[in-house]
Tab-separated table of C-alpha atoms in Angstrom:
chain	number	residue	atom	x	y	z
B	18	MET	CA	165.694	95.012	62.956
B	19	ALA	CA	162.990	93.982	60.582
B	20	ARG	CA	162.106	96.597	57.996
B	21	PRO	CA	158.457	97.760	58.251
B	22	VAL	CA	156.259	96.903	55.327
B	23	THR	CA	154.632	99.947	53.754
B	24	VAL	CA	151.250	99.602	52.143
B	25	PRO	CA	149.739	102.463	50.120
B	26	ALA	CA	146.972	104.279	51.919
B	27	GLU	CA	144.733	104.256	48.850
B	28	HIS	CA	144.339	101.715	46.102
B	29	PRO	CA	144.136	102.917	42.544
B	30	ALA	CA	140.699	102.860	41.008
B	31	PRO	CA	139.837	99.334	39.874
B	32	ALA	CA	140.159	98.589	36.198
B	33	ALA	CA	136.941	98.717	34.237
B	34	PRO	CA	135.667	95.368	32.909
B	35	ALA	CA	136.059	94.850	29.192
B	36	VAL	CA	132.969	95.920	27.280
B	37	ARG	CA	133.125	95.650	23.517
B	38	HIS	CA	130.395	98.155	22.703
B	39	ARG	CA	130.462	100.779	25.472
B	40	GLY	CA	128.097	103.115	23.642
B	41	LEU	CA	125.559	100.339	23.149
B	42	PHE	CA	125.976	99.294	26.775
B	43	LEU	CA	125.234	102.840	27.989
B	44	ALA	CA	122.231	103.086	25.656
B	45	LEU	CA	120.891	99.773	26.969
B	46	MET	CA	121.203	100.735	30.649
B	47	CYS	CA	119.528	104.112	30.062
B	48	SER	CA	116.787	102.581	27.903
B	49	VAL	CA	115.916	100.025	30.569
B	50	GLN	CA	115.763	102.744	33.227
B	51	PHE	CA	113.468	104.727	30.920
B	52	ILE	CA	111.148	101.711	30.542
B	53	LEU	CA	111.084	101.009	34.288
B	54	LEU	CA	110.253	104.593	35.254
B	55	VAL	CA	107.626	104.914	32.542
B	56	GLY	CA	106.126	101.723	33.971
B	57	GLY	CA	105.485	103.535	37.245
B	58	THR	CA	103.674	106.577	35.796
B	59	VAL	CA	102.181	105.337	32.523
B	60	VAL	CA	99.037	104.067	34.242
B	61	VAL	CA	97.914	107.452	35.633
B	62	VAL	CA	96.179	108.701	32.471
B	63	SER	CA	94.662	105.275	31.778
B	64	LEU	CA	92.921	104.875	35.146
B	65	PRO	CA	89.482	106.039	33.904
B	66	ALA	CA	89.598	103.545	31.020
B	67	ILE	CA	90.695	100.737	33.362
B	68	ARG	CA	87.897	101.562	35.818
B	69	ALA	CA	85.275	101.544	33.037
B	70	ASP	CA	86.492	98.251	31.567
B	71	LEU	CA	87.012	96.264	34.775
B	72	GLY	CA	84.446	97.999	36.983
B	73	LEU	CA	86.928	98.979	39.682
B	74	ALA	CA	85.945	100.639	42.940
B	75	PRO	CA	87.826	103.843	43.917
B	76	ALA	CA	89.942	101.985	46.483
B	77	GLN	CA	90.896	99.348	43.908
B	78	LEU	CA	91.797	102.062	41.404
B	79	GLN	CA	94.148	103.626	43.952
B	80	TRP	CA	95.890	100.262	44.389
B	81	VAL	CA	96.418	99.879	40.637
B	82	LEU	CA	98.561	102.993	40.923
B	83	THR	CA	100.137	102.193	44.309
B	84	ALA	CA	100.952	98.480	43.910
B	85	PHE	CA	103.902	99.114	41.589
B	86	SER	CA	105.408	101.946	43.639
B	87	LEU	CA	104.959	99.945	46.847
B	88	THR	CA	106.984	96.898	45.788
B	89	PHE	CA	109.417	99.008	43.780
B	90	GLY	CA	110.130	101.409	46.625
B	91	CYS	CA	110.382	98.926	49.464
B	92	LEU	CA	112.558	96.375	47.600
B	93	LEU	CA	115.089	98.718	45.994
B	94	LEU	CA	117.600	98.433	48.822
B	95	LEU	CA	117.294	94.653	48.925
B	96	GLY	CA	117.624	94.549	45.142
B	97	GLY	CA	120.791	96.632	45.252
B	98	ARG	CA	122.366	94.418	47.900
B	99	SER	CA	121.359	91.294	45.944
B	100	ALA	CA	123.218	92.706	42.947
B	101	ASP	CA	126.389	92.942	45.064
B	102	VAL	CA	125.950	89.408	46.416
B	103	PHE	CA	124.702	87.417	43.424
B	104	GLY	CA	126.179	89.427	40.573
B	105	ARG	CA	124.973	92.580	38.858
B	106	ARG	CA	124.496	91.103	35.392
B	107	ARG	CA	122.568	88.159	36.788
B	108	LEU	CA	120.204	90.325	38.821
B	109	PHE	CA	119.764	92.816	35.973
B	110	LEU	CA	118.633	90.043	33.621
B	111	ALA	CA	116.431	88.429	36.256
B	112	GLY	CA	114.783	91.750	37.092
B	113	LEU	CA	114.170	92.555	33.440
B	114	PHE	CA	112.569	89.140	32.957
B	115	VAL	CA	110.294	89.550	36.000
B	116	PHE	CA	109.257	93.029	34.845
B	117	THR	CA	108.422	91.664	31.385
B	118	VAL	CA	106.295	88.850	32.798
B	119	GLY	CA	104.557	91.306	35.134
B	120	SER	CA	103.753	93.619	32.218
B	121	LEU	CA	102.297	90.738	30.217
B	122	LEU	CA	100.134	89.676	33.161
B	123	CYS	CA	98.891	93.262	33.519
B	124	ALA	CA	97.921	93.323	29.841
B	125	VAL	CA	95.806	90.154	30.095
B	126	ALA	CA	94.325	90.758	33.588
B	127	SER	CA	90.586	90.148	33.706
B	128	ASP	CA	89.774	91.630	37.125
B	129	ALA	CA	91.070	94.061	39.714
B	130	GLY	CA	92.833	91.477	41.881
B	131	LEU	CA	94.882	90.072	39.008
B	132	LEU	CA	95.810	93.541	37.734
B	133	ILE	CA	96.935	94.752	41.162
B	134	ALA	CA	98.958	91.574	41.771
B	135	ALA	CA	100.580	91.842	38.336
B	136	ARG	CA	101.485	95.485	38.962
B	137	ALA	CA	103.124	94.495	42.245
B	138	PHE	CA	105.025	91.705	40.478
B	139	ALA	CA	106.296	94.125	37.832
B	140	GLY	CA	107.464	96.422	40.647
B	141	ILE	CA	109.560	93.585	42.070
B	142	GLY	CA	111.298	93.202	38.718
B	143	ALA	CA	111.952	96.937	38.516
B	144	ALA	CA	113.442	96.898	42.043
B	145	MET	CA	115.863	94.182	40.915
B	146	ALA	CA	116.860	95.670	37.559
B	147	SER	CA	117.172	99.387	38.367
B	148	PRO	CA	119.903	99.334	41.070
B	149	ALA	CA	121.726	96.562	39.204
B	150	ALA	CA	121.790	98.731	36.073
B	151	MET	CA	123.139	101.757	37.956
B	152	SER	CA	125.832	99.709	39.685
B	153	LEU	CA	126.821	98.202	36.313
B	154	LEU	CA	127.235	101.732	34.976
B	155	THR	CA	129.521	102.772	37.823
B	156	THR	CA	131.534	99.576	37.417
B	157	VAL	CA	132.068	99.898	33.669
B	158	PHE	CA	132.691	103.648	33.661
B	159	VAL	CA	135.460	104.058	36.238
B	160	GLU	CA	137.202	107.295	35.240
B	161	PRO	CA	135.529	110.139	37.191
B	162	ARG	CA	134.608	112.379	34.263
B	163	GLU	CA	133.464	109.442	32.160
B	164	ARG	CA	131.366	108.188	35.064
B	165	SER	CA	129.822	111.624	35.588
B	166	SER	CA	128.894	111.783	31.910
B	167	ALA	CA	127.338	108.292	31.996
B	168	LEU	CA	125.376	109.044	35.172
B	169	GLY	CA	124.288	112.336	33.641
B	170	MET	CA	122.827	110.477	30.686
B	171	TRP	CA	121.216	107.993	33.099
B	172	ALA	CA	119.614	110.739	35.183
B	173	ALA	CA	118.483	112.673	32.109
B	174	ILE	CA	116.830	109.684	30.434
B	175	GLY	CA	115.269	108.537	33.699
B	176	ALA	CA	113.777	111.957	34.468
B	177	PHE	CA	112.501	112.245	30.911
B	178	GLY	CA	110.847	108.821	31.165
B	179	ALA	CA	109.210	109.527	34.506
B	180	THR	CA	107.747	112.772	33.158
B	181	LEU	CA	106.665	111.354	29.794
B	182	GLY	CA	104.811	108.420	31.343
B	183	ASN	CA	101.526	110.331	31.308
B	184	VAL	CA	101.963	111.310	27.653
B	185	ILE	CA	102.843	107.790	26.544
B	186	GLY	CA	99.955	106.343	28.540
B	187	GLY	CA	97.487	108.767	26.988
B	188	VAL	CA	98.633	108.127	23.424
B	189	LEU	CA	98.586	104.331	23.763
B	190	THR	CA	95.201	104.331	25.523
B	191	ASP	CA	93.655	106.544	22.843
B	192	MET	CA	95.122	104.475	20.003
B	193	GLY	CA	94.593	100.906	21.166
B	194	GLY	CA	93.129	100.757	24.684
B	195	TRP	CA	94.618	100.637	28.168
B	196	ARG	CA	96.069	97.126	27.794
B	197	TRP	CA	98.599	98.448	25.299
B	198	ILE	CA	100.364	100.516	27.973
B	199	PHE	CA	101.541	97.180	29.428
B	200	LEU	CA	101.683	95.059	26.294
B	201	VAL	CA	104.133	97.358	24.526
B	202	ASN	CA	106.713	96.580	27.239
B	203	VAL	CA	106.910	92.924	26.260
B	204	PRO	CA	108.682	93.124	22.852
B	205	VAL	CA	110.802	96.078	23.989
B	206	CYS	CA	111.997	94.262	27.115
B	207	LEU	CA	112.626	91.024	25.208
B	208	LEU	CA	114.830	92.938	22.765
B	209	ALA	CA	116.702	94.557	25.671
B	210	PHE	CA	117.075	91.125	27.290
B	211	ALA	CA	118.643	89.702	24.111
B	212	VAL	CA	121.025	92.639	23.673
B	213	ALA	CA	122.093	92.408	27.317
B	214	PHE	CA	123.505	88.916	26.776
B	215	PHE	CA	126.070	90.346	24.361
B	216	VAL	CA	126.989	93.719	25.885
B	217	VAL	CA	126.612	93.388	29.676
B	218	PRO	CA	129.780	91.994	31.273
B	219	ALA	CA	129.651	89.217	33.850
B	220	ILE	CA	131.229	90.776	36.954
B	221	ARG	CA	131.904	88.446	39.836
B	222	PRO	CA	131.681	89.856	43.362
B	223	GLU	CA	135.146	90.686	44.682
B	224	HIS	CA	134.361	89.318	48.150
B	225	ARG	CA	132.099	86.602	49.426
B	226	GLN	CA	129.065	88.224	50.992
B	227	ARG	CA	125.792	87.107	52.493
B	228	LEU	CA	122.398	88.666	51.921
B	229	ASP	CA	121.396	89.512	55.544
B	230	ALA	CA	117.855	88.139	55.443
B	231	VAL	CA	116.857	89.742	58.763
B	232	GLY	CA	117.920	93.206	57.613
B	233	GLY	CA	116.187	92.668	54.280
B	234	LEU	CA	112.941	91.699	56.000
B	235	LEU	CA	113.066	94.668	58.409
B	236	VAL	CA	113.784	97.290	55.763
B	237	THR	CA	111.236	95.841	53.345
B	238	LEU	CA	108.474	95.828	55.955
B	239	GLY	CA	109.547	99.229	57.293
B	240	VAL	CA	109.552	100.988	53.917
B	241	ALA	CA	106.330	99.204	52.937
B	242	ALA	CA	104.644	100.438	56.129
B	243	LEU	CA	105.955	103.951	55.501
B	244	ILE	CA	104.628	104.052	51.925
B	245	LEU	CA	101.307	102.588	53.100
B	246	GLY	CA	101.084	105.157	55.865
B	247	LEU	CA	101.777	108.021	53.470
B	248	THR	CA	99.182	106.655	51.058
B	249	GLU	CA	96.632	106.402	53.891
B	250	LEU	CA	97.477	109.975	54.881
B	251	GLN	CA	96.413	111.119	51.417
B	252	VAL	CA	93.243	108.987	51.311
B	253	TYR	CA	91.975	108.990	54.906
B	254	GLY	CA	93.761	111.948	56.488
B	255	ALA	CA	95.125	112.005	60.051
B	256	GLU	CA	93.169	108.997	61.300
B	257	PRO	CA	94.362	106.609	64.049
B	258	ARG	CA	94.979	103.871	61.472
B	259	THR	CA	97.303	106.225	59.584
B	260	TRP	CA	99.337	107.106	62.671
B	261	GLY	CA	99.476	103.438	63.677
B	262	THR	CA	100.931	102.475	60.300
B	263	LEU	CA	103.490	105.293	60.427
B	264	ALA	CA	104.451	104.349	64.007
B	265	ALA	CA	104.992	100.738	62.923
B	266	ALA	CA	107.188	102.015	60.078
B	267	ALA	CA	109.298	104.046	62.528
B	268	VAL	CA	109.790	101.021	64.803
B	269	LEU	CA	110.746	98.718	61.919
B	270	VAL	CA	113.180	101.216	60.414
B	271	GLY	CA	114.709	101.781	63.869
B	272	LEU	CA	115.201	98.036	64.343
B	273	PHE	CA	116.763	97.886	60.877
B	274	VAL	CA	119.295	100.589	61.762
B	275	VAL	CA	120.206	98.776	64.994
B	276	SER	CA	120.644	95.466	63.134
B	277	GLN	CA	122.894	97.139	60.554
B	278	ALA	CA	125.074	98.712	63.220
B	279	ARG	CA	125.606	95.347	64.948
B	280	GLY	CA	125.665	92.951	61.987
B	281	ALA	CA	128.880	91.390	60.715
B	282	ASP	CA	127.902	91.724	57.029
B	283	PRO	CA	124.940	94.111	57.025
B	284	LEU	CA	122.548	94.765	54.172
B	285	LEU	CA	123.322	98.511	54.328
B	286	PRO	CA	126.763	99.130	55.818
B	287	LEU	CA	126.373	102.345	57.774
B	288	GLY	CA	130.005	103.142	57.016
B	289	ILE	CA	129.056	104.332	53.526
B	290	PHE	CA	127.444	107.339	55.224
B	291	ARG	CA	130.525	108.445	57.138
B	292	HIS	CA	131.928	110.411	54.210
B	293	ARG	CA	130.871	114.003	53.708
B	294	THR	CA	129.601	113.049	50.273
B	295	SER	CA	126.821	111.031	51.921
B	296	PHE	CA	124.961	114.294	52.566
B	297	ALA	CA	124.046	114.040	48.888
B	298	PHE	CA	121.500	111.326	49.803
B	299	LEU	CA	119.631	113.967	51.823
B	300	PHE	CA	119.465	116.305	48.851
B	301	VAL	CA	118.265	113.512	46.570
B	302	LEU	CA	115.356	113.119	49.002
B	303	LEU	CA	114.788	116.877	49.130
B	304	THR	CA	114.952	117.413	45.369
B	305	ALA	CA	112.587	114.543	44.647
B	306	GLY	CA	110.165	116.038	47.149
B	307	VAL	CA	110.360	119.539	45.684
B	308	GLY	CA	110.010	118.364	42.079
B	309	ILE	CA	107.207	115.857	42.654
B	310	GLY	CA	105.364	118.239	44.960
B	311	ALA	CA	105.325	120.966	42.294
B	312	TYR	CA	104.476	118.415	39.587
B	313	TYR	CA	101.571	117.004	41.588
B	314	THR	CA	100.091	120.405	42.432
B	315	SER	CA	100.385	121.834	38.926
B	316	SER	CA	98.889	118.649	37.445
B	317	LEU	CA	95.809	119.014	39.658
B	318	PHE	CA	95.579	122.709	38.795
B	319	MET	CA	95.632	122.081	35.052
B	320	GLN	CA	93.023	119.321	35.173
B	321	GLU	CA	90.682	120.503	37.946
B	322	THR	CA	90.849	124.298	37.628
B	323	LEU	CA	91.658	124.817	33.954
B	324	GLY	CA	89.664	121.746	32.877
B	325	TRP	CA	92.416	120.221	30.744
B	326	SER	CA	92.401	116.544	29.840
B	327	ALA	CA	95.041	114.340	31.428
B	328	LEU	CA	96.697	113.910	28.032
B	329	ARG	CA	96.940	117.663	27.464
B	330	ALA	CA	98.317	118.143	30.966
B	331	GLY	CA	100.878	115.419	30.267
B	332	PHE	CA	102.080	117.199	27.127
B	333	ALA	CA	102.347	120.423	29.134
B	334	PHE	CA	105.164	118.822	31.153
B	335	VAL	CA	107.293	118.033	28.069
B	336	PRO	CA	109.332	121.296	28.296
B	337	TRP	CA	110.028	120.511	31.963
B	338	ALA	CA	111.239	117.025	31.069
B	339	ALA	CA	113.302	118.253	28.122
B	340	THR	CA	114.968	120.899	30.289
B	341	VAL	CA	115.855	118.263	32.892
B	342	ALA	CA	117.401	116.080	30.200
B	343	VAL	CA	119.470	118.859	28.610
B	344	THR	CA	120.604	120.338	31.933
B	345	ALA	CA	121.575	116.942	33.328
B	346	ARG	CA	123.687	116.259	30.257
B	347	LEU	CA	125.487	119.613	30.478
B	348	VAL	CA	126.047	119.473	34.233
B	349	SER	CA	127.439	115.927	34.063
B	350	ARG	CA	130.425	117.240	32.115
B	351	ASN	CA	131.267	119.835	34.744
B	352	THR	CA	130.402	118.183	38.067
B	353	HIS	CA	134.005	117.495	39.036
B	354	ARG	CA	135.220	120.893	37.873
B	355	VAL	CA	132.542	123.046	39.548
B	356	GLY	CA	131.748	120.842	42.545
B	357	PRO	CA	128.556	120.016	44.486
B	358	ARG	CA	128.806	122.944	46.916
B	359	LEU	CA	128.007	125.343	44.083
B	360	LEU	CA	125.811	123.206	41.797
B	361	VAL	CA	123.336	121.862	44.376
B	362	PRO	CA	122.524	125.211	46.067
B	363	ALA	CA	122.163	126.852	42.633
B	364	GLY	CA	119.784	124.103	41.530
B	365	LEU	CA	117.695	124.405	44.690
B	366	VAL	CA	117.433	128.186	44.272
B	367	LEU	CA	116.156	127.643	40.722
B	368	CYS	CA	113.611	125.110	42.030
B	369	ALA	CA	112.512	127.560	44.711
B	370	ALA	CA	112.075	130.296	42.093
B	371	GLY	CA	110.081	127.941	39.879
B	372	ALA	CA	107.767	126.819	42.684
B	373	GLY	CA	107.330	130.411	43.912
B	374	LEU	CA	106.458	131.758	40.449
B	375	LEU	CA	104.101	128.841	39.933
B	376	ALA	CA	102.311	129.697	43.186
B	377	LEU	CA	101.968	133.351	42.210
B	378	GLY	CA	100.667	132.458	38.759
B	379	LEU	CA	97.889	130.071	39.792
B	380	ASP	CA	94.606	131.579	38.679
B	381	SER	CA	91.526	130.383	36.831
B	382	SER	CA	92.542	132.585	33.885
B	383	THR	CA	96.171	131.464	33.813
B	384	GLY	CA	97.530	130.668	30.371
B	385	TYR	CA	100.232	128.104	29.693
B	386	ALA	CA	102.815	130.421	28.167
B	387	GLY	CA	102.195	133.235	30.621
B	388	GLY	CA	101.806	131.358	33.885
B	389	LEU	CA	103.225	127.829	33.654
B	390	LEU	CA	106.000	127.598	31.074
B	391	VAL	CA	108.647	129.718	32.843
B	392	PRO	CA	108.175	128.006	36.241
B	393	PHE	CA	108.344	124.601	34.525
B	394	LEU	CA	111.613	125.577	32.822
B	395	LEU	CA	113.114	126.815	36.104
B	396	LEU	CA	112.102	123.613	37.892
B	397	GLY	CA	113.602	121.566	35.062
B	398	LEU	CA	116.873	123.497	35.191
B	399	GLY	CA	117.169	123.089	38.946
B	400	SER	CA	116.157	119.428	39.075
B	401	GLY	CA	118.458	118.484	36.206
B	402	ALA	CA	121.445	120.110	37.872
B	403	ILE	CA	120.779	118.558	41.275
B	404	ASN	CA	119.928	115.037	40.111
B	405	VAL	CA	123.229	114.474	38.339
B	406	THR	CA	125.360	116.229	40.934
B	407	CYS	CA	123.828	114.372	43.863
B	408	THR	CA	123.988	111.003	42.091
B	409	VAL	CA	127.682	111.400	41.333
B	410	THR	CA	128.437	112.843	44.774
B	411	ALA	CA	126.568	110.173	46.734
B	412	LEU	CA	128.130	107.254	44.862
B	413	SER	CA	131.624	108.783	45.033
B	414	GLY	CA	131.636	107.960	48.740
B	415	VAL	CA	130.540	104.333	48.247
B	416	PRO	CA	133.241	101.670	47.789
B	417	GLY	CA	133.176	99.811	44.480
B	418	ARG	CA	131.999	96.505	45.901
B	419	ARG	CA	129.056	98.300	47.542
B	420	HIS	CA	127.805	100.102	44.418
B	421	GLY	CA	124.771	97.851	44.157
B	422	VAL	CA	123.529	98.693	47.635
B	423	GLY	CA	124.547	102.335	47.106
B	424	ALA	CA	122.434	102.487	43.960
B	425	GLY	CA	119.556	100.839	45.806
B	426	ALA	CA	119.813	103.365	48.637
B	427	LEU	CA	119.912	106.232	46.146
B	428	ASN	CA	116.844	105.028	44.249
B	429	SER	CA	115.008	104.280	47.513
B	430	THR	CA	115.714	107.797	48.733
B	431	GLN	CA	114.383	109.286	45.499
B	432	ALA	CA	111.231	107.159	45.562
B	433	LEU	CA	110.641	107.977	49.228
B	434	GLY	CA	111.083	111.699	48.573
B	435	GLY	CA	108.414	111.639	45.879
B	436	THR	CA	105.958	109.640	47.976
B	437	LEU	CA	106.516	111.796	51.048
B	438	SER	CA	106.091	115.040	49.136
B	439	ILE	CA	102.784	114.007	47.564
B	440	ALA	CA	101.395	113.149	50.987
B	441	VAL	CA	102.641	116.355	52.599
B	442	VAL	CA	101.535	118.591	49.728
B	443	ALA	CA	98.094	116.947	49.685
B	444	VAL	CA	97.679	117.542	53.432
B	445	LEU	CA	98.896	121.161	53.218
B	446	THR	CA	96.574	121.867	50.307
B	447	THR	CA	93.612	120.382	52.163
B	448	ILE	CA	94.298	122.351	55.361
B	449	ALA	CA	94.698	125.663	53.534
B	450	THR	CA	91.633	124.997	51.361
B	451	GLU	CA	89.453	124.237	54.392
B	452	ARG	CA	90.609	127.427	56.116
B	453	ALA	CA	89.766	129.476	53.025
B	454	LEU	CA	86.337	127.844	52.791
B	455	ALA	CA	85.695	128.616	56.460
B	456	GLY	CA	86.530	132.241	55.716
B	457	GLY	CA	83.743	132.427	53.144
B	458	GLY	CA	85.667	131.786	49.924
B	459	SER	CA	84.188	129.838	47.020
B	460	LEU	CA	85.368	126.303	46.292
B	461	THR	CA	87.472	127.353	43.288
B	462	VAL	CA	89.072	130.287	45.079
B	463	SER	CA	89.723	128.218	48.206
B	464	THR	CA	91.256	125.370	46.213
B	465	LEU	CA	93.609	127.795	44.479
B	466	ALA	CA	94.549	129.255	47.874
B	467	GLY	CA	95.373	125.775	49.151
B	468	GLN	CA	97.522	124.979	46.112
B	469	ARG	CA	99.361	128.297	46.365
B	470	PHE	CA	100.113	127.678	50.038
B	471	ALA	CA	101.507	124.199	49.316
B	472	LEU	CA	103.731	125.531	46.525
B	473	LEU	CA	105.050	128.354	48.711
B	474	VAL	CA	105.979	125.780	51.360
B	475	VAL	CA	107.767	123.768	48.653
B	476	ALA	CA	109.669	126.918	47.623
B	477	GLY	CA	110.615	127.626	51.236
B	478	VAL	CA	111.904	124.090	51.748
B	479	ALA	CA	114.015	124.397	48.586
B	480	LEU	CA	115.554	127.672	49.802
B	481	ALA	CA	116.343	126.172	53.212
B	482	GLY	CA	117.923	123.210	51.423
B	483	ALA	CA	120.075	125.559	49.357
B	484	VAL	CA	121.510	127.140	52.508
B	485	LEU	CA	122.134	123.729	54.071
B	486	ALA	CA	123.803	122.390	50.899
B	487	ALA	CA	126.196	125.345	50.813
B	488	ILE	CA	127.298	124.427	54.347
B	489	VAL	CA	127.532	120.627	54.395
B	490	LEU	CA	128.423	119.488	50.877
B	491	PRO	CA	132.093	119.158	49.866
B	492	ARG	CA	133.634	121.781	47.615
B	493	ARG	CA	135.137	119.186	45.273
B	494	LEU	CA	134.740	115.454	44.710
B	495	ALA	CA	137.546	113.059	45.620
B	496	GLY	CA	138.420	109.764	43.993
B	497	PRO	CA	136.585	106.457	44.558
B	498	ALA	CA	136.134	105.499	48.192
B	499	GLN	CA	137.693	102.372	49.618
B	500	ASP	CA	136.475	99.919	52.223
B	501	ASP	CA	138.246	100.095	55.568
B	502	GLU	CA	139.042	96.427	55.221
B	503	ASP	CA	140.674	97.080	51.848
B	504	VAL	CA	142.885	99.944	53.031
B	505	LEU	CA	145.922	99.458	55.268
B	506	LEU	CA	147.628	102.624	56.441
B	507	ALA	CA	151.381	102.534	56.631
B	508	ARG	CA	152.401	103.019	60.248
B	509	PRO	CA	155.935	102.345	61.514
B	510	PRO	CA	156.239	100.227	64.638
B	511	ALA	CA	156.233	102.044	67.996
B	512	ALA	CA	159.384	100.214	69.075
B	513	PRO	CA	162.128	98.283	67.265
B	514	LEU	CA	161.351	94.660	66.571
B	515	PRO	CA	163.962	92.040	67.229
C-alpha cells in the first residue's frame, strides 16, 4: 500500500525580501503617502486665489477639487491589482513619476481646463503609487508585530497629512501664491524617486497573473459614477440626473461583482472577503465616514458661523491630527495583544462621544478651547485607534500575493467612506436647516440646528457601529492568510491504494 503524502495545512509566513535600510524604506513609504494625501486636500484653502487668478466659474472650481479625488478613488483598486501583476516597485515608481508630472502641469496651468486635467492626471499617479506602497510595506515587514508597527506609522502619517493639507495650502498660498502648492511637490517627489531606486526591493510576482481588463473597466466606471453621483447630490440635490447617475453606478458595480465571481483570475478575488477579518473593510468605510463627516461640519461651522479664515480653521484641526498620529502609533504596538473586538468598538465610542459633544457645543459664541478642542481630541483618539486596527485586521485576511489588490480595496473603501459621508451630511444639514427656517428660525440659528442634527446622526452611526464591531470582529488576529490554491490539506485516502 502506498503511503499517503502529508502536506502541511499552512505554509510558514514568506521570508521578507532583503532591504538594506529598513528604517529609510519605512520613512520613504510613509513620506510618499503623506505627499499623496496632502495632494488631495491642499487645494481647498487655495480655491479663492485660483478662482481670482484664472477666472473660474463655480462649477469649474468644484471640479478643481473633485478631479483628483475622482481619478484617485475610482482607480485605486485597479492600481492595487496592477501592483500584484506588474510588480510593486515598478508601479510605485511609475505612479510617483505620474504624480510628479501632474503636479508640475498643475503649477503651470493657464486655464481651468488644463488645471482640471492636470489634477485628474495627478490623481491617476496617486492611485498607482499608494496601494503599491502599502503592499510593499506588508511584503517587507512580515512579522505580525513588526507589520502592525509599520502600518501604524503609515496610518498615522497619512492621517496627519490629510488633515494638514489645509494648513500647508494656506501657508504656501500666502507666501508665494497658489501655484506653489503644486510646484513644491516636484523636487520632493524627485528626491523620493531617487531614494526609491536604492531602498525599494524589486519583488517579482509569485504567480503569473493577468489584469482582468473587463473587471477593471467595470469597477472604474462604477466607482466613477458613484463619486459623480455623490458630488451631484451635494451640488444639485435629489434631482433626476443625480438618481440616474447613482442607478448607473449600482448597475456597473453589480456587473463587476458578477464578473469577479465568475472570472478565472478576477481583479478582486471575492475569496479575500470570506475570512472574518474582512469585516474590517466595513469599519474602514464607517470610520472614514464618521471622521470626515465631523471634519466637514466643524469646518463649515468655524468659517461660516464663527467667521474664521480657512487658514485659521486649518490650524484648529492640528490637535485632531496630532492625536490621530500619536494614538495610531501606540495602538499599532498592541493590536495583536488586545485584538480588534475591543479596540474598534472603543474607538467608535470615542468618535461618537466626540461628535455628540461637538453637536452640543455648536453655538455662535462657542470658543475653541471650550467647545471644539475636547471633541477634536476624542475624534482623534477614536480615529487613530480604528484606522490602525482595521488596516492590520483587513490585510491579515488577504494572502501575500494579493496584498496589492487588498491595499487598493482598503484605500478605495476609505476614499468612498469620506465621499459618501460628505454627501450624506450635506443633505442632512440642508433638510434640518430648511425645517428650522420653515418653523420661523433665523438663518444662523437654523444653520446651527442643521449642523447639530447631522453631527448627532454621525454620533448615532458610530454607536451602532460599535455594537456591530463587538459582535462580528474576531477577538484576536491569526497569522497571514493563504490562498486556497497554495494550501493542500492532508487527508488520508478513503480506501487502500494498490
